[in-house]
XYZ file of C-alpha atoms in Angstrom:
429
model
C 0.000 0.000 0.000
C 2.354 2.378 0.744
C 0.169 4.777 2.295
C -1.502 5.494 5.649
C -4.725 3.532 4.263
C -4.030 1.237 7.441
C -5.371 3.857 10.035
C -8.887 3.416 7.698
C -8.766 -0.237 7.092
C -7.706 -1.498 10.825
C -9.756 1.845 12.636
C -13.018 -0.362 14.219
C -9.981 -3.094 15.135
C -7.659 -1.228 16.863
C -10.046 1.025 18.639
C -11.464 -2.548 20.013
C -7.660 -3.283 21.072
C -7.080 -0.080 22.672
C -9.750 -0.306 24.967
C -8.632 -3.906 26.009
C -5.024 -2.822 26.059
C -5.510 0.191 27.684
C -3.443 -1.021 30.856
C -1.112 -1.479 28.840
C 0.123 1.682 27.029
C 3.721 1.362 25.962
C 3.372 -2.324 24.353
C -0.060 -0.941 22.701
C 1.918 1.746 21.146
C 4.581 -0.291 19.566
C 1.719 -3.290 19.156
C 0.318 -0.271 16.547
C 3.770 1.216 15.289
C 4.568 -2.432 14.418
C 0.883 -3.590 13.016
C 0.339 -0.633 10.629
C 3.832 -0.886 9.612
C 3.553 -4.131 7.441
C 0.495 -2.456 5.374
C 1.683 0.351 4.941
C 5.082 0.124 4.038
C 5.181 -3.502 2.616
C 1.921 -4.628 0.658
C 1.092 -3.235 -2.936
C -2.079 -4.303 -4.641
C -1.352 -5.272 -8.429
C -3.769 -4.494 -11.422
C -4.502 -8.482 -11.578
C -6.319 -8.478 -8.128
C -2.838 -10.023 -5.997
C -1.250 -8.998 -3.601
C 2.606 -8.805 -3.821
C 4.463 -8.257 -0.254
C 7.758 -7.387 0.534
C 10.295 -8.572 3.454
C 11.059 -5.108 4.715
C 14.644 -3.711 3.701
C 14.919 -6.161 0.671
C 12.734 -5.776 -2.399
C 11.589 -9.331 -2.737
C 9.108 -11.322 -1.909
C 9.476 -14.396 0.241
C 7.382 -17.007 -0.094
C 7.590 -17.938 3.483
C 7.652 -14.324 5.226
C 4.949 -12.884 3.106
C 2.308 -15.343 4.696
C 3.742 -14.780 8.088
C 3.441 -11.415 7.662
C -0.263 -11.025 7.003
C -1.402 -13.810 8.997
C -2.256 -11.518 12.309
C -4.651 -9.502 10.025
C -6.849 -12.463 9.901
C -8.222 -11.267 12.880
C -9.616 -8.042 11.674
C -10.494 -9.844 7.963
C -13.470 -11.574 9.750
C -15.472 -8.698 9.167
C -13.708 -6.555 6.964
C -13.621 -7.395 2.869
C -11.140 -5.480 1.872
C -8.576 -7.231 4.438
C -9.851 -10.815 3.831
C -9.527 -9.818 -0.042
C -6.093 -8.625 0.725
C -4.854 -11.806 2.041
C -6.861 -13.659 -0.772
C -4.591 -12.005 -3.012
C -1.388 -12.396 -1.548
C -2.236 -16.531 -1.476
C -3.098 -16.383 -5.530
C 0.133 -14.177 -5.767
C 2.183 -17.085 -3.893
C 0.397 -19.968 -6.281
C 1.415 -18.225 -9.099
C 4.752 -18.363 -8.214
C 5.360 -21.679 -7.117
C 3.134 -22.671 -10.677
C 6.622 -20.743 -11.776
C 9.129 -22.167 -9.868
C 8.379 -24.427 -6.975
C 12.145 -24.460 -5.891
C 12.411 -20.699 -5.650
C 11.989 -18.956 -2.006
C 11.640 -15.394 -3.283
C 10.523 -13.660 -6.114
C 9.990 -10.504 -7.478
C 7.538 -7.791 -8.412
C 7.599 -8.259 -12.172
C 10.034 -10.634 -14.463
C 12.805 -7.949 -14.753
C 15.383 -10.268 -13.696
C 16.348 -8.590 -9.996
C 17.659 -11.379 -8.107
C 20.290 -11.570 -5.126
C 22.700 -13.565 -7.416
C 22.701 -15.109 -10.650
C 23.025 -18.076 -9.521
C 21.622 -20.115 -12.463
C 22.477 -18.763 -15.916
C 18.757 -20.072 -16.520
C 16.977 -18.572 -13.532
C 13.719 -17.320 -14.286
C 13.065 -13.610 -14.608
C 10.612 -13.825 -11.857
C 12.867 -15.230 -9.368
C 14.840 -13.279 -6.881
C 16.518 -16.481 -4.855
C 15.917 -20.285 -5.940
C 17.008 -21.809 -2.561
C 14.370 -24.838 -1.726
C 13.263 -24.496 1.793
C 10.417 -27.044 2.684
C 8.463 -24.096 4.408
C 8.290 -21.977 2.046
C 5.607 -24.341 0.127
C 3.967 -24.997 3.551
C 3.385 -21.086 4.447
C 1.023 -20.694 1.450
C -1.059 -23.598 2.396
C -1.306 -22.404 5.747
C -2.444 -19.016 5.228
C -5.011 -20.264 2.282
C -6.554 -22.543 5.097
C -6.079 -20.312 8.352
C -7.774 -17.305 6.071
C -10.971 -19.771 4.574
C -11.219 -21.172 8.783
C -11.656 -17.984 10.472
C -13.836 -15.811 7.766
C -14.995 -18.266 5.482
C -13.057 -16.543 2.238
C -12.848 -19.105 -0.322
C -11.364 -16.632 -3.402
C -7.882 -18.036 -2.610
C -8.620 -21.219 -4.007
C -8.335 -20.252 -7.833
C -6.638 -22.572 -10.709
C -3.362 -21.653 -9.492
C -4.010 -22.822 -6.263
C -4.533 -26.407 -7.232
C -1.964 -26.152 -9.936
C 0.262 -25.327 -7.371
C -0.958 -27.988 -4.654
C -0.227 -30.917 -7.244
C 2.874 -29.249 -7.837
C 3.887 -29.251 -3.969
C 2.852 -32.680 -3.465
C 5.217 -34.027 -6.825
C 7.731 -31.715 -5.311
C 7.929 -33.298 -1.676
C 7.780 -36.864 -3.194
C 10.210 -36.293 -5.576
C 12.623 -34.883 -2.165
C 11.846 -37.764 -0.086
C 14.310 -39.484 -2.839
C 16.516 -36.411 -3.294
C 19.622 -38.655 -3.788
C 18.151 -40.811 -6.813
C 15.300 -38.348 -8.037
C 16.056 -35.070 -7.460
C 17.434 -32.382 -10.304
C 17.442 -29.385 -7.914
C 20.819 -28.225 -7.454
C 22.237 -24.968 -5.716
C 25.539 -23.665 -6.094
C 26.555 -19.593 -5.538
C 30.117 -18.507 -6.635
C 32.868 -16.959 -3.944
C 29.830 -17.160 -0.829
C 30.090 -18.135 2.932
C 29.844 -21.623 3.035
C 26.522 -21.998 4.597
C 25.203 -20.164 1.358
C 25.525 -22.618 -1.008
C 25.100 -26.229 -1.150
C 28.148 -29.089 -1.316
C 28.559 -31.885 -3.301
C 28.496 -29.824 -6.675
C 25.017 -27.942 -5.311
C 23.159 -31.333 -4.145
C 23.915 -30.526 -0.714
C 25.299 -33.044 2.459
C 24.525 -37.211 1.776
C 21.259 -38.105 3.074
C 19.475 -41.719 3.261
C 16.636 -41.847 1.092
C 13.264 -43.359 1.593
C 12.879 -42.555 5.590
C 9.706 -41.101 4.643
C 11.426 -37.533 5.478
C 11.563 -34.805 2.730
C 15.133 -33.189 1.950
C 15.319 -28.866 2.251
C 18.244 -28.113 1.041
C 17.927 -24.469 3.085
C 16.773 -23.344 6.685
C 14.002 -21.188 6.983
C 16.944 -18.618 7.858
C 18.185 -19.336 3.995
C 21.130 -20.814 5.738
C 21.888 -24.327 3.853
C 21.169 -27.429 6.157
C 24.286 -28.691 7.843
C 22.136 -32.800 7.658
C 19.369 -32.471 5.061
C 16.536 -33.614 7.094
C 15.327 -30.565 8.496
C 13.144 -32.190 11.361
C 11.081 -28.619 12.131
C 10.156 -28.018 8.341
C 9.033 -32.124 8.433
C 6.763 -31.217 11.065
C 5.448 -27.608 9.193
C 4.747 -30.494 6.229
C 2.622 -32.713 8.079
C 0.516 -30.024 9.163
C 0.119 -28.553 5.974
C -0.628 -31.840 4.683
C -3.260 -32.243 6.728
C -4.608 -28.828 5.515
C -4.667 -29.908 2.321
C -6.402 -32.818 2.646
C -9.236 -31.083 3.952
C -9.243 -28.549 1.813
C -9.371 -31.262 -1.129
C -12.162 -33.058 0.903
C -14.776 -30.095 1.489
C -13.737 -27.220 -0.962
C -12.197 -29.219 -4.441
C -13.801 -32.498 -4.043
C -11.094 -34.143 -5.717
C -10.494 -37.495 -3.695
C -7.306 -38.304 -5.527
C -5.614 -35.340 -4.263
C -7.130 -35.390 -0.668
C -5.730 -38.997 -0.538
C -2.343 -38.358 -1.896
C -2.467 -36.191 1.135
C -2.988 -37.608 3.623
C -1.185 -40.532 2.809
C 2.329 -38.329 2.252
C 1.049 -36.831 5.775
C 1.127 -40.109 7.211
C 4.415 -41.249 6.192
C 6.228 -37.579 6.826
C 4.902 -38.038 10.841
C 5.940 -41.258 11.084
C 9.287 -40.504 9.583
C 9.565 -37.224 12.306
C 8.856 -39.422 14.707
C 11.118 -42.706 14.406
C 14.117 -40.544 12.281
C 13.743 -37.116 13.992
C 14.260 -38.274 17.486
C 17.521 -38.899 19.780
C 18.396 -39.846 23.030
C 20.793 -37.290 25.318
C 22.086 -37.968 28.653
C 21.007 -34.973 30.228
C 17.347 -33.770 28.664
C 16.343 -37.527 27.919
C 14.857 -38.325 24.259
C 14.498 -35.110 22.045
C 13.620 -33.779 18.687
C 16.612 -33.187 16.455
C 16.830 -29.799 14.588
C 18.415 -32.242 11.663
C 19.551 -35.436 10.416
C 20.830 -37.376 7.522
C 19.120 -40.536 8.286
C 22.516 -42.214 8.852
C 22.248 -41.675 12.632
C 23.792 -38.362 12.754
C 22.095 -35.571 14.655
C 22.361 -31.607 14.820
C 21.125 -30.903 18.049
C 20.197 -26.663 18.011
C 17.893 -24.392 17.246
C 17.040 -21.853 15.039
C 14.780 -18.445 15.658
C 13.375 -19.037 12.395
C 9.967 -20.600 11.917
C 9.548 -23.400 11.581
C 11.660 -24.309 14.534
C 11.381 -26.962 17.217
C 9.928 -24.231 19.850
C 7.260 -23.548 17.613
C 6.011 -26.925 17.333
C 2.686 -26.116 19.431
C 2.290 -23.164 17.361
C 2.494 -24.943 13.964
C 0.129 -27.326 15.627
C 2.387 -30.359 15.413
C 1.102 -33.516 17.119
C 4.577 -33.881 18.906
C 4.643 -36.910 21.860
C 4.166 -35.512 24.794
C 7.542 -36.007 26.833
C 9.646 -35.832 24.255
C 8.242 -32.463 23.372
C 8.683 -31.348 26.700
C 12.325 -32.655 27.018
C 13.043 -30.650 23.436
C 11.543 -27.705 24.802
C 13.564 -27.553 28.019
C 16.846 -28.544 25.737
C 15.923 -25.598 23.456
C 15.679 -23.101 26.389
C 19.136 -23.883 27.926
C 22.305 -23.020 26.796
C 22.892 -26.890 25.958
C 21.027 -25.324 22.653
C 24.364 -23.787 21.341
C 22.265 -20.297 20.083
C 20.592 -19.802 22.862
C 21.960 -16.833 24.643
C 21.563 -14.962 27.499
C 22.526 -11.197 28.487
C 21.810 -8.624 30.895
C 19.014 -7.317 28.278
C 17.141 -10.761 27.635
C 17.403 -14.232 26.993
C 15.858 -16.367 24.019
C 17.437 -18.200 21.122
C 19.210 -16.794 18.135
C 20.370 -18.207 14.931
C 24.040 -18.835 12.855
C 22.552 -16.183 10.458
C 23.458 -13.586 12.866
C 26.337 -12.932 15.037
C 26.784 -14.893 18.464
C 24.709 -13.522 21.008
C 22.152 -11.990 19.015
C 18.716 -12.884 20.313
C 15.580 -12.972 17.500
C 12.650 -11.217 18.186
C 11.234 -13.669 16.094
C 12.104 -16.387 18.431
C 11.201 -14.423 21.591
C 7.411 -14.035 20.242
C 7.334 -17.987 19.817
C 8.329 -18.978 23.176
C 5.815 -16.714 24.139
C 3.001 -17.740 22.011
C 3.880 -21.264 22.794
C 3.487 -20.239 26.739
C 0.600 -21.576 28.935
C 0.943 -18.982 31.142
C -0.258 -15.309 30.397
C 2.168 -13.965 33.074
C 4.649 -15.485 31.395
C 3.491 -14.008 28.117
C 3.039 -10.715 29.132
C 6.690 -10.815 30.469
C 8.153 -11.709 27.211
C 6.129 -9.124 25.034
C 7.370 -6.813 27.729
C 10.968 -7.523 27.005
C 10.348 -7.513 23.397
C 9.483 -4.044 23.630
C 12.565 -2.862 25.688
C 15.059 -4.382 23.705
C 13.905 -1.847 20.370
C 17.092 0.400 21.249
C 14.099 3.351 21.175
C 13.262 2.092 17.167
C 9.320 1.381 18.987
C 9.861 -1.635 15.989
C 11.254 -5.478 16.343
C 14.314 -6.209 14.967
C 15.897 -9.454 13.158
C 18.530 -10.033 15.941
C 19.863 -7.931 19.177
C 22.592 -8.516 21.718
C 21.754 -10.022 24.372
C 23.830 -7.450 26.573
C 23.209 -4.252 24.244
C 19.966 -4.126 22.423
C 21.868 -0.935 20.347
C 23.505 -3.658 18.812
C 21.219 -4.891 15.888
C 20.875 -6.308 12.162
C 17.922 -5.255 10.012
C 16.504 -1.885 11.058
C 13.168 -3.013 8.901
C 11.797 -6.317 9.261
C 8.074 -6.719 8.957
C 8.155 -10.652 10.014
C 9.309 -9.828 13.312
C 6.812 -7.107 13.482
C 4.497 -9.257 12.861
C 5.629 -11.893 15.503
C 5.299 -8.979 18.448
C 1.692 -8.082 16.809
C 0.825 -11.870 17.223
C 1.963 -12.068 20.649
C 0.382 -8.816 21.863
C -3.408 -10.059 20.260
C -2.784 -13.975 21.644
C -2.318 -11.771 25.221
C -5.475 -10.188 24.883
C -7.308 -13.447 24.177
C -7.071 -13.299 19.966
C -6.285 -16.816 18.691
C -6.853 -18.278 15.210
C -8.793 -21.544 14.823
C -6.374 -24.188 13.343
C-alpha cells in the first residue's frame, strides 16, 4: 500500500484493542507502530487483483515471510472485505509463483530479472533467490486454510491454487528421494559456506526413503548442515493435513485429498522414528536435523519453523519428548541460545553470536501456557527496540543498540501476534 490507508482499514480493530489494552500503554503503542507498519510500508495491490508483499529492507518477496506477515490480520479480515480480499490475493500471488518455480523462495515484483545472485544462468526472470526451503511451500497452504477457517473466504482457491498444490505434493515426493530423483541443485560462486550447497550444489549425503523430505535451506536461507530438516518435516505434516481437507470439502477431488494424507502419514511417522535422539542430560528429544545415517544436529534456530514452535504450527509432537526438546531448546545446551543482561531467548548462525531474535522471543511466548509469562516476554520484546518502537531481526543479548535489520516486517508481525494472543485473539487451526 504504501500509504496510511491502514489507520482506515484497521480503525473499528484497533479502537477494540485499545480499549482492552488500555493497561497497557507502551506495548499498545509499539503493538500499533509495528501492526500498521507491514500495510503500509510492505503490501502493494497489483492491477490483476494479488497482492505482492515485501520482506522489509529487501525488495523481494518471500514465499515464506509474506504469509507470516499477514497472517495476524486475519483477525480483523473476519469482518472486513477489503482485508480478507487482501490476504486472498497475496495466497493467488504465492500460487502463481510456485506454478513458476516451486524451488524458488523469493521472487519478485515483475520478471525484470532482480535477483540476489545469478546463480543459475537459466533462472527465471521472476525469481529473486531459488534456494528450496520445505516451508516456504507450507506457508502458502497455511495461510489459504487459516484465512478460509476464520472468515470463510474461499477466493484463494483459484486454478493456481490447485496447480500449485499438485505441484507441492510431486515436489515433496520427488525430495523424499533427493539422492536418486532429485534435479534441484544450488551452487553460488565466492559465498560463505553456509550459502551454497556441497557436493556440486546437491547438498550433504542423506538416506533416502525414511519417509522424510530433503530442504536443502533453513528457513533462515542458511543451507542445512544434515538435510533432514526435522522442524520443516513437522510444518509439512501439518500442511498436509490442511490440504487434505481442503481437497475433501472445498475441491472435491479425492485423488488429491488422498495423496495427502497418505504423504502426511508417512512424513509423521518418519519425524517421529528418524527425527528423534536420546541425550544424557534432557532424555529423548527432537533433532533440529539429520541425515538418516544416525547423525544428529542438536540446536535451534529463531526461524519458523523451529522446534519451539512446534505447538504453534500445531504439530502432534509426543508428549515427553516435546517437553524434554523444549527444556533442551531453552538452555544453553542449545548452542544459540543466549543470554545477556538485556534478555534471553534463542538466536540463529545467520546472525552474530549472542544476538537474540525477536522472532524467536514471540514464539516462546506464544507457545506459553501462562499469560504472566506471556506478558513478560512481550514486555521484554518491547525494551530491547534500542528506542526504534519496531522489532528487529537479531539484538545482543547485553546491548539491544547492537542490531541487524533496522526493517523487518516478520518480526513485526511476531510482536503483533503475541500482543493479540495476550489479549485473548487466537486463530482456529
Amino acid at each position: 500500500m504504501k500509504d496510511n490507508r491502514s489507520n482506515d482499514l484497521l480503525k473499528d480493530f484497533l479502537g477494540e484493542i485499545r480499549e482492552k489494552a488500555a493497561d497497557f500503554p507502551e506495548l499498545l503503542e509499539i503493538f500499533e507502530n509495528c501492526y500498521n507498519n507491514t500495510l503500509n510500508t510492505t503490501v502493494r495491490r497489483m492491477e490483476d487483483g494479488t497482492t505482492h508483499v515485501i520482506t522489509g529492507d529487501i525488495p523481494a518477496m518471500w514465499l515464506r515471510d509474506s504469509a507470516a506477515q499477514l497472517r495476524p490480520y486475519i483477525f480483523p479480515a473476519k469482518n472486513n472485505e477489503e482485508i480478507r480480499e487482501l490476504i486472498a490475493g497475496l495466497v493467488r500471488r504465492q500460487f502463481f509463483y510456485i506454478c513458476i518455480d516451486g524451488y524458488a523462495n523469493a521472487f519478485n515484483e515483475k520478471p525484470d530479472g532482480s535477483c540476489w545472485e545469478k546463480d543459475d544462468p537459466d533462472q527465471d526472470p521472476w525469481v529473486w533467490e531459488r534456494k528450496f526451503e520445505i516451508d516456504s511451500l507450507c506457508y502458502p497452504i497455511q495461510l489459504a486454510y487459516l484465512l478460509w477457517k476464520n472468515t470463510g473466504c474461499i477466493t484463494q482457491f483459484d486454478e493456481s491454487f490447485q496447480k500449485g498444490a499438485k505441484r507441492i505434493l510431486e515436489i515433496f515426493h520427488t525430495e523424499q528421494y533427493h539422492e536418486e530423483n532429485s534435479s534441484y541443485r544450488f551452487r553460488r560462486q565466492n559465498s560463505y559456506f553456509q550459502d551454497t550447497l556441497s557436493r556440486d550444489g546437491r547438498g550433504a549425503l542423506v538416506k533416502s526413503g525414511t519417509g522424510l523430505i530433503w530442504s536443502g535451506f533453513r528457513p533462515s536461507d542458511d543451507a542445512c548442515t544434515y538435510g533432514y530438516l526435522i522442524p520443516s518435516n513437522m510444518f509439512a505434516v501439518v500442511v498436509l493435513g490442511y490440504l487434505e481437507e481442503i481437497e475433501r470439502e472445498y475441491w472435491k477431488d479425492p485423488e488429491l485429498e488422498k495423496e495427502a494424507g497418505r504423504l502426511k502419514e508417512q512424513v509423521y511417522r518418519a519425524v517421529e522414528k528418524e527425527g528423534k535422539t536420546l541425550t544424557e542430560e534432557f532424555g529423548m528429544i527432537y533433532a533440529y536435523e539429520t541425515d538418516g545415517f544416525g547423525m544428529y544436529n542438536l540446536m535451534d534456530d529463531a526461524n519458523v519453523p523451529s522446534l519451539l514452535a512446534m505447538d504453534y504450527l500445531g504439530y502432534p509432537a509426543e508428549k515427553e519428548t516435546k517437553e524434554n526438546t523444549r527444556r533442551f531448546l531453552l538452555s544453553s545446551a542449545n548452542p544459540y541460545y543466549f543470554k545477556g543482561k538485556k534478555a534471553s531467548g534463542i538466536g540463529s548462525p545467520h546472525t552474530p553470536s549472542d544476538y537474540i531474535w525477536h522472532i524467536a522471543m514471540a514464539v516462546e511466548g506464544l507457545t506459553e501456557a501462562s499469560r504472566e509469562r506471556k506478558i513478560e516476554i512481550l514486555k521484554n520484546m518491547a525494551d530491547t527496540t534500542a528506542g526504534k518502537k519496531v522489532m528487529h531481526e537479531g539484538f545482543c543479548c547485553e546491548d539491544d543498540s547492537r542490531y541487524t535489520r533496522e526493517w523487518f516486517s516478520w518480526a513485526n508481525a511476531m510482536y503483533s501476534e503475541l500482543f493479540l494472543d495476550v489479549f485473548g485473539y487466537r486463530l482456529k487451526k
